[in-house]
PDB file of C-alpha atoms and ligand atoms in Angstrom:
ATOM      1  CA  MET A   2      73.269 -14.377  33.299  1.00 92.00           C
ATOM      2  CA  ILE A   3      74.793 -11.332  35.206  1.00 96.00           C
ATOM      3  CA  VAL A   4      78.595 -11.678  35.718  1.00 97.00           C
ATOM      4  CA  ARG A   5      80.985  -9.460  37.686  1.00 98.00           C
ATOM      5  CA  ILE A   6      84.564  -9.409  36.574  1.00 98.00           C
ATOM      6  CA  ALA A   7      86.695  -7.943  39.535  1.00 98.00           C
ATOM      7  CA  ASN A   8      89.574  -5.852  38.664  1.00 98.00           C
ATOM      8  CA  LEU A   9      89.474  -5.714  34.932  1.00 98.00           C
ATOM      9  CA  LEU A  10      91.548  -2.485  35.304  1.00 98.00           C
ATOM     10  CA  ASP A  11      94.589  -2.226  37.429  1.00 96.00           C
ATOM     11  CA  ALA A  12      95.160   0.829  39.879  1.00 96.00           C
ATOM     12  CA  ARG A  13      97.582   2.531  37.475  1.00 96.00           C
ATOM     13  CA  THR A  14      95.203   2.387  34.571  1.00 97.00           C
ATOM     14  CA  ARG A  15      92.415   3.530  36.489  1.00 96.00           C
ATOM     15  CA  VAL A  16      94.159   6.676  37.865  1.00 96.00           C
ATOM     16  CA  LEU A  17      95.450   7.323  34.260  1.00 97.00           C
ATOM     17  CA  MET A  18      91.804   7.027  32.986  1.00 97.00           C
ATOM     18  CA  ARG A  19      90.298   9.271  35.597  1.00 97.00           C
ATOM     19  CA  GLU A  20      92.908  12.005  34.836  1.00 97.00           C
ATOM     20  CA  LYS A  21      92.176  11.986  31.190  1.00 97.00           C
ATOM     21  CA  LEU A  22      88.292  11.982  31.747  1.00 96.00           C
ATOM     22  CA  ALA A  23      88.640  14.771  34.203  1.00 94.00           C
ATOM     23  CA  ALA A  24      90.224  17.029  31.405  1.00 93.00           C
ATOM     24  CA  ALA A  25      87.895  15.872  28.583  1.00 92.00           C
ATOM     25  CA  ASP A  26      84.929  17.804  27.320  1.00 91.00           C
ATOM     26  CA  TRP A  27      81.512  15.946  27.868  1.00 93.00           C
ATOM     27  CA  GLU A  28      78.468  16.481  25.735  1.00 90.00           C
ATOM     28  CA  ASP A  29      74.753  15.776  26.522  1.00 88.00           C
ATOM     29  CA  GLY A  30      73.999  12.091  26.120  1.00 86.00           C
ATOM     30  CA  ARG A  31      70.740  12.884  24.543  1.00 83.00           C
ATOM     31  CA  ARG A  32      72.671  13.579  21.285  1.00 79.00           C
ATOM     32  CA  THR A  33      73.424   9.941  20.631  1.00 75.00           C
ATOM     33  CA  ALA A  34      70.193   8.464  22.093  1.00 74.00           C
ATOM     34  CA  GLY A  35      67.963   7.005  19.584  1.00 69.00           C
ATOM     35  CA  GLY A  36      64.166   6.701  19.510  1.00 69.00           C
ATOM     36  CA  GLU A  37      62.693   5.796  23.004  1.00 70.00           C
ATOM     37  CA  ALA A  38      65.952   6.502  24.835  1.00 75.00           C
ATOM     38  CA  VAL A  39      65.769  10.205  24.048  1.00 76.00           C
ATOM     39  CA  ARG A  40      63.018  10.606  26.589  1.00 79.00           C
ATOM     40  CA  VAL A  41      64.707   8.732  29.474  1.00 86.00           C
ATOM     41  CA  LYS A  42      68.440   9.336  29.064  1.00 87.00           C
ATOM     42  CA  HIS A  43      70.017  12.154  31.164  1.00 91.00           C
ATOM     43  CA  ASN A  44      73.702  11.972  31.331  1.00 92.00           C
ATOM     44  CA  GLU A  45      76.896  13.239  29.612  1.00 95.00           C
ATOM     45  CA  GLN A  46      79.087  11.372  27.339  1.00 94.00           C
ATOM     46  CA  LEU A  47      82.130  11.567  25.264  1.00 94.00           C
ATOM     47  CA  THR A  48      81.294  11.373  21.475  1.00 85.00           C
ATOM     48  CA  GLU A  49      82.265   8.178  19.828  1.00 87.00           C
ATOM     49  CA  MET A  50      85.158   9.681  17.908  1.00 91.00           C
ATOM     50  CA  HIS A  51      86.345  11.797  20.654  1.00 94.00           C
ATOM     51  CA  PRO A  52      90.309  11.234  21.004  1.00 95.00           C
ATOM     52  CA  VAL A  53      89.993  10.573  24.593  1.00 96.00           C
ATOM     53  CA  ALA A  54      87.319   7.908  24.016  1.00 96.00           C
ATOM     54  CA  ILE A  55      89.364   6.269  21.210  1.00 96.00           C
ATOM     55  CA  GLU A  56      92.408   6.316  23.534  1.00 97.00           C
ATOM     56  CA  LEU A  57      90.816   5.034  26.584  1.00 98.00           C
ATOM     57  CA  GLY A  58      88.674   2.586  24.559  1.00 97.00           C
ATOM     58  CA  GLN A  59      91.825   1.083  23.345  1.00 97.00           C
ATOM     59  CA  MET A  60      93.001   0.406  26.946  1.00 98.00           C
ATOM     60  CA  VAL A  61      89.693  -1.100  27.782  1.00 98.00           C
ATOM     61  CA  LEU A  62      89.872  -3.531  24.898  1.00 98.00           C
ATOM     62  CA  THR A  63      93.505  -4.490  25.721  1.00 98.00           C
ATOM     63  CA  ALA A  64      92.333  -5.224  29.438  1.00 98.00           C
ATOM     64  CA  LEU A  65      89.399  -7.371  27.877  1.00 98.00           C
ATOM     65  CA  SER A  66      91.749  -9.266  25.611  1.00 98.00           C
ATOM     66  CA  GLN A  67      94.037 -10.215  28.584  1.00 98.00           C
ATOM     67  CA  SER A  68      90.991 -11.414  30.817  1.00 98.00           C
ATOM     68  CA  SER A  69      90.218 -15.108  30.929  1.00 96.00           C
ATOM     69  CA  GLU A  70      87.161 -14.544  32.776  1.00 97.00           C
ATOM     70  CA  PHE A  71      85.952 -12.088  30.181  1.00 98.00           C
ATOM     71  CA  THR A  72      86.619 -14.524  27.445  1.00 98.00           C
ATOM     72  CA  SER A  73      84.941 -17.379  29.314  1.00 98.00           C
ATOM     73  CA  ALA A  74      81.807 -15.525  30.129  1.00 98.00           C
ATOM     74  CA  ALA A  75      81.349 -13.518  27.092  1.00 98.00           C
ATOM     75  CA  LEU A  76      82.891 -15.671  24.307  1.00 98.00           C
ATOM     76  CA  PRO A  77      83.276 -12.572  22.306  1.00 98.00           C
ATOM     77  CA  LEU A  78      83.150 -12.267  18.461  1.00 98.00           C
ATOM     78  CA  LYS A  79      82.921  -8.461  18.244  1.00 98.00           C
ATOM     79  CA  VAL A  80      83.233  -5.796  21.120  1.00 98.00           C
ATOM     80  CA  PHE A  81      81.759  -2.392  20.385  1.00 97.00           C
ATOM     81  CA  PRO A  82      84.560   0.436  20.666  1.00 97.00           C
ATOM     82  CA  PRO A  83      84.150   1.346  24.474  1.00 97.00           C
ATOM     83  CA  LEU A  84      82.156   4.453  25.202  1.00 96.00           C
ATOM     84  CA  PHE A  85      82.359   6.909  28.350  1.00 97.00           C
ATOM     85  CA  ASN A  86      79.631   8.469  30.283  1.00 96.00           C
ATOM     86  CA  ARG A  87      79.150  10.612  33.441  1.00 96.00           C
ATOM     87  CA  TYR A  88      76.213  11.013  35.758  1.00 96.00           C
ATOM     88  CA  ALA A  89      75.954  13.916  38.136  1.00 95.00           C
ATOM     89  CA  GLY A  90      73.437  16.591  39.591  1.00 95.00           C
ATOM     90  CA  GLY A  91      70.508  14.172  39.414  1.00 95.00           C
ATOM     91  CA  GLY A  92      71.722  12.484  36.058  1.00 95.00           C
ATOM     92  CA  HIS A  93      69.901   9.311  35.528  1.00 95.00           C
ATOM     93  CA  PHE A  94      68.850   6.956  32.638  1.00 95.00           C
ATOM     94  CA  GLY A  95      65.380   5.666  32.974  1.00 95.00           C
ATOM     95  CA  ALA A  96      64.177   2.067  32.292  1.00 96.00           C
ATOM     96  CA  HIS A  97      65.030   0.802  28.726  1.00 95.00           C
ATOM     97  CA  ILE A  98      66.299  -2.095  26.602  1.00 95.00           C
ATOM     98  CA  ASP A  99      69.463  -1.389  24.590  1.00 95.00           C
ATOM     99  CA  THR A 100      69.268  -1.233  20.854  1.00 95.00           C
ATOM    100  CA  ALA A 101      69.732  -4.853  19.050  1.00 97.00           C
ATOM    101  CA  VAL A 102      72.286  -3.660  16.521  1.00 97.00           C
ATOM    102  CA  ARG A 103      74.816  -0.897  17.105  1.00 95.00           C
ATOM    103  CA  LEU A 104      76.500   0.879  14.220  1.00 95.00           C
ATOM    104  CA  THR A 105      80.094   2.602  14.772  1.00 93.00           C
ATOM    105  CA  ARG A 106      82.234   4.360  12.384  1.00 92.00           C
ATOM    106  CA  GLN A 107      85.243   2.218  13.629  1.00 91.00           C
ATOM    107  CA  ALA A 108      85.928  -1.468  13.320  1.00 93.00           C
ATOM    108  CA  PRO A 109      83.962  -3.615  13.787  1.00 95.00           C
ATOM    109  CA  TYR A 110      81.323  -1.112  12.254  1.00 96.00           C
ATOM    110  CA  ARG A 111      78.330  -3.375  13.265  1.00 97.00           C
ATOM    111  CA  VAL A 112      77.752  -5.220  16.494  1.00 98.00           C
ATOM    112  CA  ARG A 113      74.670  -7.428  17.571  1.00 98.00           C
ATOM    113  CA  THR A 114      74.208  -6.684  21.107  1.00 98.00           C
ATOM    114  CA  ASP A 115      74.109 -10.023  22.909  1.00 98.00           C
ATOM    115  CA  LEU A 116      75.774  -8.722  26.110  1.00 98.00           C
ATOM    116  CA  SER A 117      75.686  -5.208  27.651  1.00 98.00           C
ATOM    117  CA  ALA A 118      78.934  -4.160  29.632  1.00 98.00           C
ATOM    118  CA  THR A 119      79.458  -1.516  32.097  1.00 98.00           C
ATOM    119  CA  LEU A 120      83.033  -0.940  33.553  1.00 98.00           C
ATOM    120  CA  PHE A 121      82.859   1.085  36.759  1.00 98.00           C
ATOM    121  CA  LEU A 122      85.374   3.942  36.861  1.00 98.00           C
ATOM    122  CA  ALA A 123      84.343   5.850  40.084  1.00 97.00           C
ATOM    123  CA  GLU A 124      84.506   4.036  43.700  1.00 97.00           C
ATOM    124  CA  PRO A 125      80.998   3.691  45.064  1.00 98.00           C
ATOM    125  CA  ASP A 126      81.659   5.885  48.088  1.00 98.00           C
ATOM    126  CA  GLU A 127      82.432   8.903  45.654  1.00 98.00           C
ATOM    127  CA  TYR A 128      78.821   9.342  44.699  1.00 98.00           C
ATOM    128  CA  ASP A 129      75.228   8.585  45.986  1.00 98.00           C
ATOM    129  CA  GLY A 130      72.677   6.760  43.900  1.00 98.00           C
ATOM    130  CA  GLY A 131      73.873   5.776  40.336  1.00 98.00           C
ATOM    131  CA  GLU A 132      72.970   1.967  41.012  1.00 98.00           C
ATOM    132  CA  LEU A 133      72.712   0.028  37.589  1.00 98.00           C
ATOM    133  CA  VAL A 134      69.367  -1.796  38.125  1.00 98.00           C
ATOM    134  CA  ILE A 135      68.871  -4.725  35.973  1.00 98.00           C
ATOM    135  CA  GLU A 136      65.693  -6.833  35.827  1.00 96.00           C
ATOM    136  CA  ASP A 137      65.797 -10.513  35.314  1.00 92.00           C
ATOM    137  CA  THR A 138      63.533 -13.535  36.148  1.00 90.00           C
ATOM    138  CA  TYR A 139      64.634 -13.365  39.825  1.00 91.00           C
ATOM    139  CA  GLY A 140      63.518  -9.567  40.147  1.00 94.00           C
ATOM    140  CA  GLU A 141      65.398  -6.510  40.112  1.00 96.00           C
ATOM    141  CA  HIS A 142      69.245  -6.199  40.928  1.00 97.00           C
ATOM    142  CA  ALA A 143      70.653  -2.914  42.102  1.00 98.00           C
ATOM    143  CA  ILE A 144      74.285  -3.002  41.428  1.00 98.00           C
ATOM    144  CA  LYS A 145      77.230  -0.570  42.147  1.00 98.00           C
ATOM    145  CA  LEU A 146      80.719  -2.075  41.706  1.00 98.00           C
ATOM    146  CA  ALA A 147      84.087  -0.992  42.827  1.00 98.00           C
ATOM    147  CA  ALA A 148      86.216   1.027  40.211  1.00 98.00           C
ATOM    148  CA  GLY A 149      87.872  -1.128  37.762  1.00 98.00           C
ATOM    149  CA  ASP A 150      85.215  -3.877  37.938  1.00 98.00           C
ATOM    150  CA  LEU A 151      83.179  -4.964  34.953  1.00 98.00           C
ATOM    151  CA  LEU A 152      79.547  -5.964  34.916  1.00 98.00           C
ATOM    152  CA  LEU A 153      78.250  -8.152  32.019  1.00 98.00           C
ATOM    153  CA  TYR A 154      74.519  -8.649  31.478  1.00 98.00           C
ATOM    154  CA  PRO A 155      72.159  -9.878  28.757  1.00 97.00           C
ATOM    155  CA  ALA A 156      71.390  -7.057  26.416  1.00 97.00           C
ATOM    156  CA  THR A 157      67.743  -8.117  26.396  1.00 96.00           C
ATOM    157  CA  SER A 158      67.396  -6.951  30.054  1.00 97.00           C
ATOM    158  CA  LEU A 159      65.166  -4.004  30.976  1.00 97.00           C
ATOM    159  CA  HIS A 160      67.683  -1.751  32.846  1.00 98.00           C
ATOM    160  CA  GLU A 161      68.069   1.788  34.367  1.00 97.00           C
ATOM    161  CA  VAL A 162      70.707   3.875  36.086  1.00 98.00           C
ATOM    162  CA  ARG A 163      69.137   5.447  39.267  1.00 98.00           C
ATOM    163  CA  PRO A 164      69.657   9.234  39.869  1.00 97.00           C
ATOM    164  CA  VAL A 165      73.103  10.416  41.147  1.00 98.00           C
ATOM    165  CA  THR A 166      72.369  12.674  44.096  1.00 97.00           C
ATOM    166  CA  ARG A 167      76.079  13.265  45.064  1.00 98.00           C
ATOM    167  CA  GLY A 168      79.414  13.191  43.357  1.00 97.00           C
ATOM    168  CA  ALA A 169      79.767  11.848  39.911  1.00 97.00           C
ATOM    169  CA  ARG A 170      79.511   8.270  38.455  1.00 97.00           C
ATOM    170  CA  LEU A 171      81.977   7.584  35.802  1.00 98.00           C
ATOM    171  CA  ALA A 172      81.748   4.426  33.595  1.00 98.00           C
ATOM    172  CA  SER A 173      82.732   2.923  30.402  1.00 98.00           C
ATOM    173  CA  PHE A 174      79.870   1.089  28.650  1.00 97.00           C
ATOM    174  CA  PHE A 175      79.878  -1.039  25.404  1.00 98.00           C
ATOM    175  CA  TRP A 176      78.426  -4.236  23.851  1.00 98.00           C
ATOM    176  CA  VAL A 177      79.495  -7.609  22.984  1.00 98.00           C
ATOM    177  CA  GLN A 178      78.383  -9.758  20.071  1.00 98.00           C
ATOM    178  CA  SER A 179      79.138 -13.251  21.320  1.00 98.00           C
ATOM    179  CA  MET A 180      80.107 -16.251  19.200  1.00 98.00           C
ATOM    180  CA  VAL A 181      77.248 -17.957  21.278  1.00 98.00           C
ATOM    181  CA  ARG A 182      74.243 -15.833  20.838  1.00 97.00           C
ATOM    182  CA  ASP A 183      71.798 -17.758  23.031  1.00 97.00           C
ATOM    183  CA  ASP A 184      72.273 -16.571  26.838  1.00 96.00           C
ATOM    184  CA  ASP A 185      71.270 -20.004  28.144  1.00 96.00           C
ATOM    185  CA  ASN A 186      73.704 -21.901  25.937  1.00 98.00           C
ATOM    186  CA  ARG A 187      76.469 -19.275  26.938  1.00 98.00           C
ATOM    187  CA  ARG A 188      75.914 -19.754  30.589  1.00 97.00           C
ATOM    188  CA  LEU A 189      76.083 -23.589  30.286  1.00 98.00           C
ATOM    189  CA  LEU A 190      79.509 -23.108  28.581  1.00 98.00           C
ATOM    190  CA  TYR A 191      80.540 -20.631  31.284  1.00 98.00           C
ATOM    191  CA  GLU A 192      79.816 -23.076  34.084  1.00 98.00           C
ATOM    192  CA  MET A 193      81.450 -25.782  32.453  1.00 98.00           C
ATOM    193  CA  ASP A 194      84.570 -23.937  31.706  1.00 98.00           C
ATOM    194  CA  ARG A 195      84.688 -22.824  35.407  1.00 97.00           C
ATOM    195  CA  ALA A 196      84.168 -26.271  36.612  1.00 98.00           C
ATOM    196  CA  LEU A 197      86.947 -27.454  34.337  1.00 98.00           C
ATOM    197  CA  MET A 198      89.293 -24.983  35.737  1.00 96.00           C
ATOM    198  CA  GLN A 199      88.673 -26.172  39.159  1.00 97.00           C
ATOM    199  CA  LEU A 200      89.163 -29.901  38.048  1.00 97.00           C
ATOM    200  CA  ARG A 201      92.387 -28.936  36.428  1.00 96.00           C
ATOM    201  CA  ASP A 202      93.542 -27.421  39.693  1.00 97.00           C
ATOM    202  CA  LEU A 203      92.745 -30.604  41.463  1.00 97.00           C
ATOM    203  CA  HIS A 204      94.517 -32.835  38.963  1.00 97.00           C
ATOM    204  CA  PRO A 205      97.769 -30.912  37.945  1.00 95.00           C
ATOM    205  CA  GLN A 206      98.990 -34.142  36.247  1.00 96.00           C
ATOM    206  CA  GLY A 207      95.621 -34.298  34.178  1.00 95.00           C
ATOM    207  CA  HIS A 208      93.074 -37.016  33.999  1.00 96.00           C
ATOM    208  CA  PRO A 209      91.505 -39.050  31.117  1.00 97.00           C
ATOM    209  CA  ALA A 210      88.049 -37.786  32.227  1.00 97.00           C
ATOM    210  CA  LEU A 211      89.159 -34.152  32.156  1.00 97.00           C
ATOM    211  CA  VAL A 212      90.455 -34.774  28.352  1.00 97.00           C
ATOM    212  CA  ARG A 213      87.019 -36.039  27.466  1.00 98.00           C
ATOM    213  CA  LEU A 214      85.258 -33.175  29.385  1.00 97.00           C
ATOM    214  CA  THR A 215      87.443 -30.515  27.854  1.00 98.00           C
ATOM    215  CA  GLY A 216      86.593 -32.114  24.466  1.00 98.00           C
ATOM    216  CA  ALA A 217      82.830 -31.918  25.286  1.00 98.00           C
ATOM    217  CA  TYR A 218      83.082 -28.261  26.198  1.00 98.00           C
ATOM    218  CA  HIS A 219      84.730 -27.752  22.668  1.00 98.00           C
ATOM    219  CA  ASN A 220      82.372 -29.906  20.840  1.00 98.00           C
ATOM    220  CA  LEU A 221      79.346 -27.841  22.432  1.00 98.00           C
ATOM    221  CA  LEU A 222      81.321 -24.694  21.488  1.00 98.00           C
ATOM    222  CA  ARG A 223      81.601 -25.779  17.887  1.00 98.00           C
ATOM    223  CA  LYS A 224      77.958 -26.663  17.729  1.00 98.00           C
ATOM    224  CA  TRP A 225      76.650 -23.369  19.146  1.00 98.00           C
ATOM    225  CA  SER A 226      79.015 -20.901  17.783  1.00 98.00           C
ATOM    226  CA  ASP A 227      78.561 -18.582  14.726  1.00 96.00           C
ATOM    227  CA  LEU A 228      81.609 -16.649  13.450  1.00 93.00           C
TER     228      LEU A 228
HETATM  229 NI1  LIG B 632      71.359   0.760  28.415  1.00 72.40          NI
END
């Protein structure tokens, strides 16, 4: 399931992040690429322990914790401390699948990557190219979102970032270990949760069927979640 969460960051936070990222010292992304990725990764990033990455990463985590859409779609158990990258001057990241388990020196130290996340920090008209291309059973999806929008996709997907031929593409990226490991089960819960929200809007006074359906949602979550 590929999900877009619009406006995860408000305008003020985006401006603040852009200022801090513009002043930061970036390093070659290949330094942190493991195995196969060294060959295909051509970008710049902030090291994991860079003070700007830690400060802005905390802002991303706060925005995630306040987003009911993110909670509903990802059912997060652990979130990898957000990292930041920049693609310019032809920078790209060839087709790859993300590593299954990511280690970090900060809490939560070890994350199984169920979902991959890209938080776009530059507006689409600031750069050419730089589409995130994700392959699923329906084919390829080339995605480029507005600054502040978050994209969630299964970490099992083959994906790439196309070359940036003008301007610079700035993003934060991270992974989520979900309480519900299976993507199909997680999608069913997400669909059900969204339908329940619509029904609650239609029945502000409540309804006995809503009580049972909400209970069924929680009973499925109980059945399928690992903590
Ligand atoms: Ni990737």
